[in-house]
PDB file of C-alpha atoms in Angstrom:
ATOM      1  CA  MET L 941       0.000   0.000   0.000  1.00  0.00           C
ATOM      2  CA  LEU L 942       1.446   3.381  -1.013  1.00  0.00           C
ATOM      3  CA  THR L 943       0.744   6.989   0.105  1.00  0.00           C
ATOM      4  CA  SER L 944       2.101  10.668  -0.678  1.00  0.00           C
ATOM      5  CA  LEU L 945       2.300  14.142   1.012  1.00  0.00           C
ATOM      6  CA  ILE L 946       1.415  17.513  -0.588  1.00  0.00           C
ATOM      7  CA  PHE L 947       1.607  21.076   0.695  1.00  0.00           C
ATOM      8  CA  CYS L 948      -0.294  23.836  -1.069  1.00  0.00           C
ATOM      9  CA  VAL L 949       0.278  27.557  -0.971  1.00  0.00           C
ATOM     10  CA  THR L 950      -2.510  29.997  -1.726  1.00  0.00           C
ATOM     11  CA  PRO L 951      -1.965  33.666  -2.557  1.00  0.00           C
ATOM     12  CA  PRO L 952      -1.996  36.133   0.340  1.00  0.00           C
ATOM     13  CA  VAL L 953      -4.882  38.473   1.051  1.00  0.00           C
ATOM     14  CA  LEU L 954      -4.193  42.139   0.332  1.00  0.00           C
ATOM     15  CA  GLY L 955      -6.933  44.674   0.976  1.00  0.00           C
ATOM     16  CA  GLU L 956     -10.211  43.417  -0.421  1.00  0.00           C
ATOM     17  CA  GLU L 957      -8.646  41.109  -2.996  1.00  0.00           C
ATOM     18  CA  ILE L 958      -6.839  37.811  -3.127  1.00  0.00           C
ATOM     19  CA  VAL L 959      -3.764  38.349  -5.261  1.00  0.00           C
ATOM     20  CA  ASN L 960      -1.057  35.995  -6.390  1.00  0.00           C
ATOM     21  CA  ASP L 961       2.379  36.679  -4.934  1.00  0.00           C
ATOM     22  CA  PRO L 962       5.016  35.265  -7.326  1.00  0.00           C
ATOM     23  CA  GLU L 963       7.680  35.677  -4.639  1.00  0.00           C
ATOM     24  CA  LEU L 964       5.892  33.441  -2.148  1.00  0.00           C
ATOM     25  CA  VAL L 965       7.183  30.155  -3.517  1.00  0.00           C
ATOM     26  CA  MET L 966      10.773  31.437  -3.523  1.00  0.00           C
ATOM     27  CA  ASP L 967      10.364  32.680   0.049  1.00  0.00           C
ATOM     28  CA  LEU L 968       9.185  29.251   1.103  1.00  0.00           C
ATOM     29  CA  LYS L 969      12.080  27.535  -0.666  1.00  0.00           C
ATOM     30  CA  TRP L 970      14.493  29.765   1.201  1.00  0.00           C
ATOM     31  CA  GLU L 971      12.806  29.261   4.576  1.00  0.00           C
ATOM     32  CA  ILE L 972      12.725  25.474   4.511  1.00  0.00           C
ATOM     33  CA  GLY L 973      16.431  25.217   3.710  1.00  0.00           C
ATOM     34  CA  SER L 974      17.664  21.621   3.706  1.00  0.00           C
ATOM     35  CA  TRP L 975      14.114  20.310   3.755  1.00  0.00           C
ATOM     36  CA  THR L 976      13.892  20.985   0.006  1.00  0.00           C
ATOM     37  CA  ASP L 977      15.324  17.518  -0.518  1.00  0.00           C
ATOM     38  CA  ILE L 978      11.990  16.156   0.753  1.00  0.00           C
ATOM     39  CA  TRP L 979       9.609  18.494  -1.050  1.00  0.00           C
ATOM     40  CA  ARG L 980       8.609  19.092  -4.617  1.00  0.00           C
ATOM     41  CA  ILE L 981       6.889  22.416  -5.371  1.00  0.00           C
ATOM     42  CA  GLU L 982       4.189  22.521  -8.062  1.00  0.00           C
ATOM     43  CA  GLN L 983       1.370  24.857  -9.099  1.00  0.00           C
ATOM     44  CA  PHE L 984      -2.102  24.785 -10.564  1.00  0.00           C
ATOM     45  CA  LYS L 985      -4.338  27.549 -11.870  1.00  0.00           C
ATOM     46  CA  SER L 986      -7.284  28.170  -9.574  1.00  0.00           C
ATOM     47  CA  ALA L 987     -10.524  29.062 -11.319  1.00  0.00           C
ATOM     48  CA  GLU L 988     -11.978  30.108  -7.960  1.00  0.00           C
ATOM     49  CA  ILE L 989      -9.479  32.929  -7.350  1.00  0.00           C
ATOM     50  CA  ASP L 990      -8.056  33.283 -10.884  1.00  0.00           C
ATOM     51  CA  ALA L 991      -4.484  32.850  -9.671  1.00  0.00           C
ATOM     52  CA  GLU L 992      -1.721  30.281  -9.470  1.00  0.00           C
ATOM     53  CA  VAL L 993      -1.793  28.113  -6.354  1.00  0.00           C
ATOM     54  CA  SER L 994       1.468  26.426  -5.391  1.00  0.00           C
ATOM     55  CA  PHE L 995       1.687  23.272  -3.320  1.00  0.00           C
ATOM     56  CA  TYR L 996       4.358  21.172  -1.669  1.00  0.00           C
ATOM     57  CA  ILE L 997       4.393  17.453  -2.253  1.00  0.00           C
ATOM     58  CA  TYR L 998       6.268  14.622  -0.597  1.00  0.00           C
ATOM     59  CA  LEU L 999       6.517  11.532  -2.758  1.00  0.00           C
ATOM     60  CA  PRO L1000       7.534   8.263  -1.111  1.00  0.00           C
ATOM     61  CA  PRO L1001      10.682   6.370  -2.093  1.00  0.00           C
ATOM     62  CA  GLY L1002      10.203   4.557  -5.377  1.00  0.00           C
ATOM     63  CA  TYR L1003       7.503   6.865  -6.717  1.00  0.00           C
ATOM     64  CA  GLU L1004       9.602   8.078  -9.663  1.00  0.00           C
ATOM     65  CA  SER L1005      10.647   4.616 -10.784  1.00  0.00           C
ATOM     66  CA  GLY L1006       7.354   2.764 -10.539  1.00  0.00           C
ATOM     67  CA  ASN L1007       3.722   2.896 -11.572  1.00  0.00           C
ATOM     68  CA  LYS L1008       2.046   2.137  -8.240  1.00  0.00           C
ATOM     69  CA  ARG L1009      -0.799   4.254  -6.924  1.00  0.00           C
ATOM     70  CA  TYR L1010      -0.841   5.754  -3.448  1.00  0.00           C
ATOM     71  CA  PRO L1011      -3.277   6.794  -0.713  1.00  0.00           C
ATOM     72  CA  VAL L1012      -3.229  10.489   0.179  1.00  0.00           C
ATOM     73  CA  VAL L1013      -3.219  12.282   3.532  1.00  0.00           C
ATOM     74  CA  TYR L1014      -4.129  15.974   3.369  1.00  0.00           C
ATOM     75  CA  TRP L1015      -2.392  17.890   6.175  1.00  0.00           C
ATOM     76  CA  LEU L1016      -3.527  21.241   7.624  1.00  0.00           C
ATOM     77  CA  HIS L1017      -1.251  23.478   9.690  1.00  0.00           C
ATOM     78  CA  GLY L1018      -2.104  25.541  12.751  1.00  0.00           C
ATOM     79  CA  ALA L1019      -2.714  29.269  13.151  1.00  0.00           C
ATOM     80  CA  TYR L1020       0.056  31.321  11.539  1.00  0.00           C
ATOM     81  CA  GLY L1021       1.750  28.083  10.537  1.00  0.00           C
ATOM     82  CA  ARG L1022       3.397  27.144   7.245  1.00  0.00           C
ATOM     83  CA  PRO L1023       3.186  24.052   5.061  1.00  0.00           C
ATOM     84  CA  TYR L1024       6.453  22.750   6.462  1.00  0.00           C
ATOM     85  CA  SER L1025       4.972  22.830   9.970  1.00  0.00           C
ATOM     86  CA  ALA L1026       4.322  19.143   9.294  1.00  0.00           C
ATOM     87  CA  THR L1027       8.035  18.408   8.968  1.00  0.00           C
ATOM     88  CA  PRO L1028       8.239  16.635  12.371  1.00  0.00           C
ATOM     89  CA  ILE L1029       5.733  14.139  10.979  1.00  0.00           C
ATOM     90  CA  VAL L1030       7.078  13.973   7.427  1.00  0.00           C
ATOM     91  CA  GLN L1031      10.662  13.315   8.485  1.00  0.00           C
ATOM     92  CA  ARG L1032       9.482  10.437  10.653  1.00  0.00           C
ATOM     93  CA  LEU L1033       7.205   9.195   7.891  1.00  0.00           C
ATOM     94  CA  ASP L1034      10.027   9.133   5.345  1.00  0.00           C
ATOM     95  CA  ALA L1035      12.303   7.229   7.728  1.00  0.00           C
ATOM     96  CA  ALA L1036       9.529   4.796   8.654  1.00  0.00           C
ATOM     97  CA  ILE L1037       8.674   4.104   5.007  1.00  0.00           C
ATOM     98  CA  ARG L1038      12.323   3.401   4.212  1.00  0.00           C
ATOM     99  CA  ALA L1039      12.456   1.041   7.188  1.00  0.00           C
ATOM    100  CA  GLY L1040       9.276  -0.726   6.098  1.00  0.00           C
ATOM    101  CA  LYS L1041       7.395   0.434   9.193  1.00  0.00           C
ATOM    102  CA  ALA L1042       4.817   2.784   7.644  1.00  0.00           C
ATOM    103  CA  PRO L1043       2.511   2.644   4.634  1.00  0.00           C
ATOM    104  CA  GLU L1044       3.773   4.503   1.593  1.00  0.00           C
ATOM    105  CA  MET L1045       1.566   7.559   1.067  1.00  0.00           C
ATOM    106  CA  ILE L1046       0.994  11.066  -0.364  1.00  0.00           C
ATOM    107  CA  VAL L1047       0.148  13.737   2.301  1.00  0.00           C
ATOM    108  CA  VAL L1048      -1.182  17.169   1.280  1.00  0.00           C
ATOM    109  CA  SER L1049      -0.832  20.306   3.441  1.00  0.00           C
ATOM    110  CA  CYS L1050      -2.113  23.751   2.458  1.00  0.00           C
ATOM    111  CA  LEU L1051      -0.881  27.169   3.499  1.00  0.00           C
ATOM    112  CA  ASP L1052      -3.515  29.534   4.824  1.00  0.00           C
ATOM    113  CA  PRO L1053      -2.015  32.970   3.981  1.00  0.00           C
ATOM    114  CA  THR L1054      -4.020  34.721   6.692  1.00  0.00           C
ATOM    115  CA  GLY L1055      -3.085  32.151   9.310  1.00  0.00           C
ATOM    116  CA  LEU L1056      -6.568  32.281  10.805  1.00  0.00           C
ATOM    117  CA  SER L1057      -9.007  30.852   8.231  1.00  0.00           C
ATOM    118  CA  MET L1058     -10.057  27.857  10.371  1.00  0.00           C
ATOM    119  CA  TRP L1059      -9.856  26.093   6.975  1.00  0.00           C
ATOM    120  CA  THR L1060     -13.283  27.252   5.877  1.00  0.00           C
ATOM    121  CA  ASN L1061     -14.518  29.903   3.454  1.00  0.00           C
ATOM    122  CA  SER L1062     -14.615  33.374   4.944  1.00  0.00           C
ATOM    123  CA  LYS L1063     -18.147  34.750   4.848  1.00  0.00           C
ATOM    124  CA  ASP L1064     -17.048  37.786   2.823  1.00  0.00           C
ATOM    125  CA  GLY L1065     -15.625  35.498   0.131  1.00  0.00           C
ATOM    126  CA  ARG L1066     -12.119  36.927   0.271  1.00  0.00           C
ATOM    127  CA  LEU L1067     -10.459  33.646   1.183  1.00  0.00           C
ATOM    128  CA  PRO L1068     -12.277  30.492   0.003  1.00  0.00           C
ATOM    129  CA  MET L1069      -9.921  27.984   1.640  1.00  0.00           C
ATOM    130  CA  GLU L1070     -12.545  25.264   1.872  1.00  0.00           C
ATOM    131  CA  THR L1071     -13.430  25.544  -1.815  1.00  0.00           C
ATOM    132  CA  LEU L1072      -9.785  25.609  -2.898  1.00  0.00           C
ATOM    133  CA  ILE L1073      -9.066  22.354  -1.088  1.00  0.00           C
ATOM    134  CA  ILE L1074     -12.253  20.411  -1.769  1.00  0.00           C
ATOM    135  CA  GLU L1075     -13.157  21.515  -5.288  1.00  0.00           C
ATOM    136  CA  GLU L1076      -9.763  22.288  -6.809  1.00  0.00           C
ATOM    137  CA  LEU L1077      -6.748  20.856  -4.991  1.00  0.00           C
ATOM    138  CA  ILE L1078      -8.057  17.329  -4.494  1.00  0.00           C
ATOM    139  CA  PRO L1079      -9.189  16.925  -8.139  1.00  0.00           C
ATOM    140  CA  HIS L1080      -5.876  18.397  -9.331  1.00  0.00           C
ATOM    141  CA  VAL L1081      -3.845  15.993  -7.219  1.00  0.00           C
ATOM    142  CA  ASP L1082      -5.894  12.998  -8.343  1.00  0.00           C
ATOM    143  CA  ALA L1083      -5.514  14.028 -11.987  1.00  0.00           C
ATOM    144  CA  ASN L1084      -1.770  14.662 -11.888  1.00  0.00           C
ATOM    145  CA  TYR L1085      -0.330  12.170  -9.410  1.00  0.00           C
ATOM    146  CA  ARG L1086      -0.672   8.427  -9.052  1.00  0.00           C
ATOM    147  CA  THR L1087      -3.205   8.546  -6.252  1.00  0.00           C
ATOM    148  CA  ILE L1088      -5.900   6.045  -5.428  1.00  0.00           C
ATOM    149  CA  PRO L1089      -8.841   8.403  -6.076  1.00  0.00           C
ATOM    150  CA  ASP L1090     -11.210   6.804  -3.600  1.00  0.00           C
ATOM    151  CA  ARG L1091     -12.378   8.014  -0.177  1.00  0.00           C
ATOM    152  CA  ARG L1092     -11.149   4.732   1.309  1.00  0.00           C
ATOM    153  CA  ARG L1093      -7.617   5.791   0.426  1.00  0.00           C
ATOM    154  CA  ARG L1094      -7.915   9.474   1.337  1.00  0.00           C
ATOM    155  CA  ALA L1095      -7.429  10.937   4.832  1.00  0.00           C
ATOM    156  CA  ILE L1096      -7.188  14.366   6.469  1.00  0.00           C
ATOM    157  CA  GLU L1097      -5.076  15.413   9.437  1.00  0.00           C
ATOM    158  CA  GLY L1098      -4.224  18.678  11.153  1.00  0.00           C
ATOM    159  CA  PHE L1099      -2.557  20.282  14.151  1.00  0.00           C
ATOM    160  CA  SER L1100      -4.166  23.029  16.280  1.00  0.00           C
ATOM    161  CA  MET L1101      -6.250  25.151  13.862  1.00  0.00           C
ATOM    162  CA  GLY L1102      -5.579  22.358  11.386  1.00  0.00           C
ATOM    163  CA  GLY L1103      -7.187  19.938  13.830  1.00  0.00           C
ATOM    164  CA  TYR L1104     -10.330  22.073  13.724  1.00  0.00           C
ATOM    165  CA  GLY L1105     -10.111  22.045   9.927  1.00  0.00           C
ATOM    166  CA  SER L1106      -9.623  18.296   9.692  1.00  0.00           C
ATOM    167  CA  ALA L1107     -12.596  17.625  11.989  1.00  0.00           C
ATOM    168  CA  TYR L1108     -14.748  20.096  10.058  1.00  0.00           C
ATOM    169  CA  LEU L1109     -13.776  19.151   6.502  1.00  0.00           C
ATOM    170  CA  GLY L1110     -13.347  15.439   7.192  1.00  0.00           C
ATOM    171  CA  ILE L1111     -16.826  15.030   8.655  1.00  0.00           C
ATOM    172  CA  LYS L1112     -18.586  17.443   6.306  1.00  0.00           C
ATOM    173  CA  TYR L1113     -17.032  15.873   3.211  1.00  0.00           C
ATOM    174  CA  ARG L1114     -17.128  12.303   4.439  1.00  0.00           C
ATOM    175  CA  HIS L1115     -17.788  11.146   0.899  1.00  0.00           C
ATOM    176  CA  LEU L1116     -14.184  12.228   0.197  1.00  0.00           C
ATOM    177  CA  PHE L1117     -12.363  11.119   3.370  1.00  0.00           C
ATOM    178  CA  SER L1118     -12.340   7.823   5.261  1.00  0.00           C
ATOM    179  CA  SER L1119     -10.418   9.092   8.279  1.00  0.00           C
ATOM    180  CA  VAL L1120      -9.881  12.194  10.403  1.00  0.00           C
ATOM    181  CA  SER L1121      -6.834  12.779  12.595  1.00  0.00           C
ATOM    182  CA  VAL L1122      -7.041  15.671  15.081  1.00  0.00           C
ATOM    183  CA  LEU L1123      -3.756  16.606  16.763  1.00  0.00           C
ATOM    184  CA  ALA L1124      -4.147  19.127  19.607  1.00  0.00           C
ATOM    185  CA  GLY L1125      -7.136  20.571  17.799  1.00  0.00           C
ATOM    186  CA  ALA L1126      -8.198  24.176  18.369  1.00  0.00           C
ATOM    187  CA  LEU L1127     -11.734  22.855  18.726  1.00  0.00           C
ATOM    188  CA  HIS L1128     -13.464  26.093  19.606  1.00  0.00           C
ATOM    189  CA  THR L1129     -17.240  26.429  19.595  1.00  0.00           C
ATOM    190  CA  PRO L1130     -19.086  29.391  18.030  1.00  0.00           C
ATOM    191  CA  ASP L1131     -19.469  30.806  21.548  1.00  0.00           C
ATOM    192  CA  THR L1132     -15.760  30.651  22.337  1.00  0.00           C
ATOM    193  CA  PHE L1133     -14.939  32.232  18.989  1.00  0.00           C
ATOM    194  CA  ARG L1134     -17.244  35.102  19.852  1.00  0.00           C
ATOM    195  CA  GLU L1135     -15.985  35.459  23.414  1.00  0.00           C
ATOM    196  CA  ARG L1136     -12.274  34.613  23.144  1.00  0.00           C
ATOM    197  CA  ARG L1137     -11.217  34.650  19.487  1.00  0.00           C
ATOM    198  CA  ARG L1138     -12.820  37.848  18.302  1.00  0.00           C
ATOM    199  CA  ALA L1139     -10.457  38.403  15.359  1.00  0.00           C
ATOM    200  CA  ILE L1140     -11.458  35.052  13.881  1.00  0.00           C
ATOM    201  CA  PHE L1141     -15.122  35.551  14.720  1.00  0.00           C
ATOM    202  CA  ASP L1142     -15.175  38.932  12.958  1.00  0.00           C
ATOM    203  CA  ASN L1143     -12.833  38.277  10.020  1.00  0.00           C
ATOM    204  CA  VAL L1144     -13.745  34.695   9.115  1.00  0.00           C
ATOM    205  CA  PHE L1145     -17.352  34.458  10.254  1.00  0.00           C
ATOM    206  CA  ALA L1146     -18.193  38.186   9.877  1.00  0.00           C
ATOM    207  CA  GLY L1147     -19.568  38.233  13.405  1.00  0.00           C
ATOM    208  CA  ASP L1148     -22.304  35.797  12.386  1.00  0.00           C
ATOM    209  CA  THR L1149     -22.895  33.100  15.014  1.00  0.00           C
ATOM    210  CA  GLU L1150     -25.107  31.064  12.682  1.00  0.00           C
ATOM    211  CA  TYR L1151     -22.464  31.099   9.929  1.00  0.00           C
ATOM    212  CA  ALA L1152     -19.858  29.958  12.466  1.00  0.00           C
ATOM    213  CA  ALA L1153     -22.150  27.199  13.746  1.00  0.00           C
ATOM    214  CA  GLU L1154     -22.687  25.849  10.232  1.00  0.00           C
ATOM    215  CA  ARG L1155     -18.905  25.431   9.995  1.00  0.00           C
ATOM    216  CA  SER L1156     -18.410  23.966  13.444  1.00  0.00           C
ATOM    217  CA  PRO L1157     -17.113  20.414  13.972  1.00  0.00           C
ATOM    218  CA  TRP L1158     -19.378  20.300  17.032  1.00  0.00           C
ATOM    219  CA  LYS L1159     -22.584  20.962  15.123  1.00  0.00           C
ATOM    220  CA  ILE L1160     -21.666  18.789  12.157  1.00  0.00           C
ATOM    221  CA  ILE L1161     -20.809  15.719  14.235  1.00  0.00           C
ATOM    222  CA  GLU L1162     -24.044  16.029  16.227  1.00  0.00           C
ATOM    223  CA  ARG L1163     -26.149  16.595  13.122  1.00  0.00           C
ATOM    224  CA  ASP L1164     -24.600  13.777  11.115  1.00  0.00           C
ATOM    225  CA  ALA L1165     -23.806  11.253  13.851  1.00  0.00           C
ATOM    226  CA  ASN L1166     -25.874   8.492  12.257  1.00  0.00           C
ATOM    227  CA  GLU L1167     -24.056   8.869   8.940  1.00  0.00           C
ATOM    228  CA  VAL L1168     -20.631   9.097  10.588  1.00  0.00           C
ATOM    229  CA  ARG L1169     -20.973   6.183  13.005  1.00  0.00           C
ATOM    230  CA  GLY L1170     -18.962   3.231  11.718  1.00  0.00           C
ATOM    231  CA  LYS L1171     -18.110   4.994   8.461  1.00  0.00           C
ATOM    232  CA  ILE L1172     -15.108   7.171   9.382  1.00  0.00           C
ATOM    233  CA  LYS L1173     -12.044   6.338  11.456  1.00  0.00           C
ATOM    234  CA  ILE L1174     -11.283   9.184  13.874  1.00  0.00           C
ATOM    235  CA  ARG L1175      -8.455   9.861  16.287  1.00  0.00           C
ATOM    236  CA  ILE L1176      -7.987  12.751  18.721  1.00  0.00           C
ATOM    237  CA  PHE L1177      -4.657  13.201  20.499  1.00  0.00           C
ATOM    238  CA  VAL L1178      -3.439  16.141  22.571  1.00  0.00           C
ATOM    239  CA  GLY L1179      -0.566  16.902  24.926  1.00  0.00           C
ATOM    240  CA  ALA L1180      -1.081  16.619  28.683  1.00  0.00           C
ATOM    241  CA  ASP L1181       0.349  20.133  29.109  1.00  0.00           C
ATOM    242  CA  ASP L1182      -1.499  21.663  26.156  1.00  0.00           C
ATOM    243  CA  GLY L1183      -3.807  24.614  26.808  1.00  0.00           C
ATOM    244  CA  LEU L1184      -6.252  23.020  24.366  1.00  0.00           C
ATOM    245  CA  LEU L1185      -6.560  19.803  26.367  1.00  0.00           C
ATOM    246  CA  GLU L1186     -10.004  20.772  27.693  1.00  0.00           C
ATOM    247  CA  TRP L1187     -11.479  21.345  24.233  1.00  0.00           C
ATOM    248  CA  ASN L1188     -10.102  18.072  22.889  1.00  0.00           C
ATOM    249  CA  ARG L1189     -11.345  16.128  25.907  1.00  0.00           C
ATOM    250  CA  ASN L1190     -14.787  17.691  25.548  1.00  0.00           C
ATOM    251  CA  TYR L1191     -14.930  16.721  21.864  1.00  0.00           C
ATOM    252  CA  HIS L1192     -13.849  13.189  22.775  1.00  0.00           C
ATOM    253  CA  THR L1193     -16.630  13.107  25.391  1.00  0.00           C
ATOM    254  CA  LEU L1194     -19.160  14.253  22.793  1.00  0.00           C
ATOM    255  CA  LEU L1195     -18.131  11.473  20.411  1.00  0.00           C
ATOM    256  CA  ASP L1196     -18.491   8.961  23.239  1.00  0.00           C
ATOM    257  CA  LYS L1197     -21.962  10.320  24.005  1.00  0.00           C
ATOM    258  CA  LEU L1198     -22.924   9.988  20.338  1.00  0.00           C
ATOM    259  CA  GLY L1199     -21.632   6.428  20.189  1.00  0.00           C
ATOM    260  CA  ILE L1200     -18.993   7.287  17.578  1.00  0.00           C
ATOM    261  CA  GLU L1201     -15.981   5.007  17.902  1.00  0.00           C
ATOM    262  CA  HIS L1202     -12.644   6.821  17.880  1.00  0.00           C
ATOM    263  CA  GLU L1203      -9.097   6.740  19.206  1.00  0.00           C
ATOM    264  CA  TRP L1204      -8.386   9.099  22.102  1.00  0.00           C
ATOM    265  CA  GLY L1205      -5.073   9.813  23.767  1.00  0.00           C
ATOM    266  CA  VAL L1206      -3.250  12.305  25.973  1.00  0.00           C
ATOM    267  CA  VAL L1207       0.487  12.492  25.257  1.00  0.00           C
ATOM    268  CA  PRO L1208       2.521  12.981  28.457  1.00  0.00           C
ATOM    269  CA  ASN L1209       4.856  15.930  29.037  1.00  0.00           C
ATOM    270  CA  SER L1210       3.706  17.681  25.866  1.00  0.00           C
ATOM    271  CA  PRO L1211       2.695  21.347  25.496  1.00  0.00           C
ATOM    272  CA  HIS L1212       1.196  22.850  22.325  1.00  0.00           C
ATOM    273  CA  ASP L1213       4.177  21.939  20.149  1.00  0.00           C
ATOM    274  CA  LEU L1214       4.055  19.386  17.328  1.00  0.00           C
ATOM    275  CA  GLU L1215       7.728  18.429  17.561  1.00  0.00           C
ATOM    276  CA  ILE L1216       7.467  17.699  21.292  1.00  0.00           C
ATOM    277  CA  LEU L1217       4.163  15.891  20.760  1.00  0.00           C
ATOM    278  CA  MET L1218       5.870  13.604  18.252  1.00  0.00           C
ATOM    279  CA  GLN L1219       8.906  13.070  20.480  1.00  0.00           C
ATOM    280  CA  ASN L1220       6.690  11.962  23.363  1.00  0.00           C
ATOM    281  CA  TRP L1221       4.170   9.994  21.297  1.00  0.00           C
ATOM    282  CA  GLU L1222       3.617   6.583  22.837  1.00  0.00           C
ATOM    283  CA  GLY L1223       3.326   3.774  20.323  1.00  0.00           C
ATOM    284  CA  ASP L1224       3.372   3.829  16.524  1.00  0.00           C
ATOM    285  CA  PHE L1225       2.061   7.114  15.112  1.00  0.00           C
ATOM    286  CA  PHE L1226       1.583   5.619  11.641  1.00  0.00           C
ATOM    287  CA  GLN L1227      -0.338   2.527  12.769  1.00  0.00           C
ATOM    288  CA  PHE L1228      -3.474   4.641  12.441  1.00  0.00           C
ATOM    289  CA  TYR L1229      -2.896   4.942   8.696  1.00  0.00           C
ATOM    290  CA  GLN L1230      -1.862   1.333   8.413  1.00  0.00           C
ATOM    291  CA  SER L1231      -5.300   0.359   9.717  1.00  0.00           C
ATOM    292  CA  VAL L1232      -7.163   3.076   7.787  1.00  0.00           C
ATOM    293  CA  PHE L1233      -5.763   2.116   4.417  1.00  0.00           C
ATOM    294  CA  ALA L1234      -5.917  -1.606   5.119  1.00  0.00           C
ATOM    295  CA  SER L1235      -9.581  -1.566   6.105  1.00  0.00           C
ATOM    296  CA  GLY L1236     -10.697   1.246   3.829  1.00  0.00           C
ATOM    297  CA  MET L1237     -13.679   1.756   6.154  1.00  0.00           C
ATOM    298  CA  SER L1238     -17.046   1.834   4.382  1.00  0.00           C
ATOM    299  CA  GLY L1239     -17.178   2.763   0.733  1.00  0.00           C
ATOM    300  CA  ASP L1240     -20.344   4.805   1.195  1.00  0.00           C
ATOM    301  CA  ALA L1241     -20.451   7.484   3.874  1.00  0.00           C
ATOM    302  CA  GLY L1242     -23.039   9.790   2.395  1.00  0.00           C
ATOM    303  CA  ALA L1243     -22.341  13.033   0.596  1.00  0.00           C
ATOM    304  CA  GLU L1244     -22.261  16.698   1.434  1.00  0.00           C
TER     305      GLU L1244
END
């Protein structure tokens, strides 16, 4: 079984427009330094924003010399993060694949240029992150790389804000994804956005509680519990010293209440830091994907 990893870069927001920044890709190449040996940088033309969208892709060993097809994991970074925020995972993945201890895969991670999109479409339409990923990036990747274009071989994972995005997008578009991995998810509710994360509440949700609720992992999982139960493999892990522990535990409790099977874990001695979380991870991080891609879950999980 084979898998790959892709990182996409959308143009930054300037004023009221989304404009392409041709320097952005070069800036990212410079910032990641020696990591460029792992990444390939590609682009596609977005019809949604009428601009070039770059993405980073990790291809597993042997991809260039064979004709095998691979599962894909789409990876979402946290607030103000960058595509290479997933490097602590990707470096371990590459080593594990070479050692025969992890499934070969493609993983895709997008850059949110605002750093605060929550991986949904802003109400004012300035940054359609959700649309770019679901309607453009995934079809582009399936058309241009040797993926297995089937929900049973497609997963989504994220850290912090990316954990919110993976829970939201993975459940909402369950016809596209067979698994959701939430790492220290910033699993805020519409109320906590309004009360504690005002910049996000105003800029992403335009101060609209109903709009925020429609894009909430909490509302979606409650609304669609019957369609999710037994159809999607879910894991939620968070550090014992992470300020987001409460929100992750509460989401875990909700899934228990709804009868939705999932993996739950608290990683000892770990604050809100992906590298430390990975260092202190107990067990095999990639076993989750071994089981996801081996079982494939159900082929029919409904559609958005």
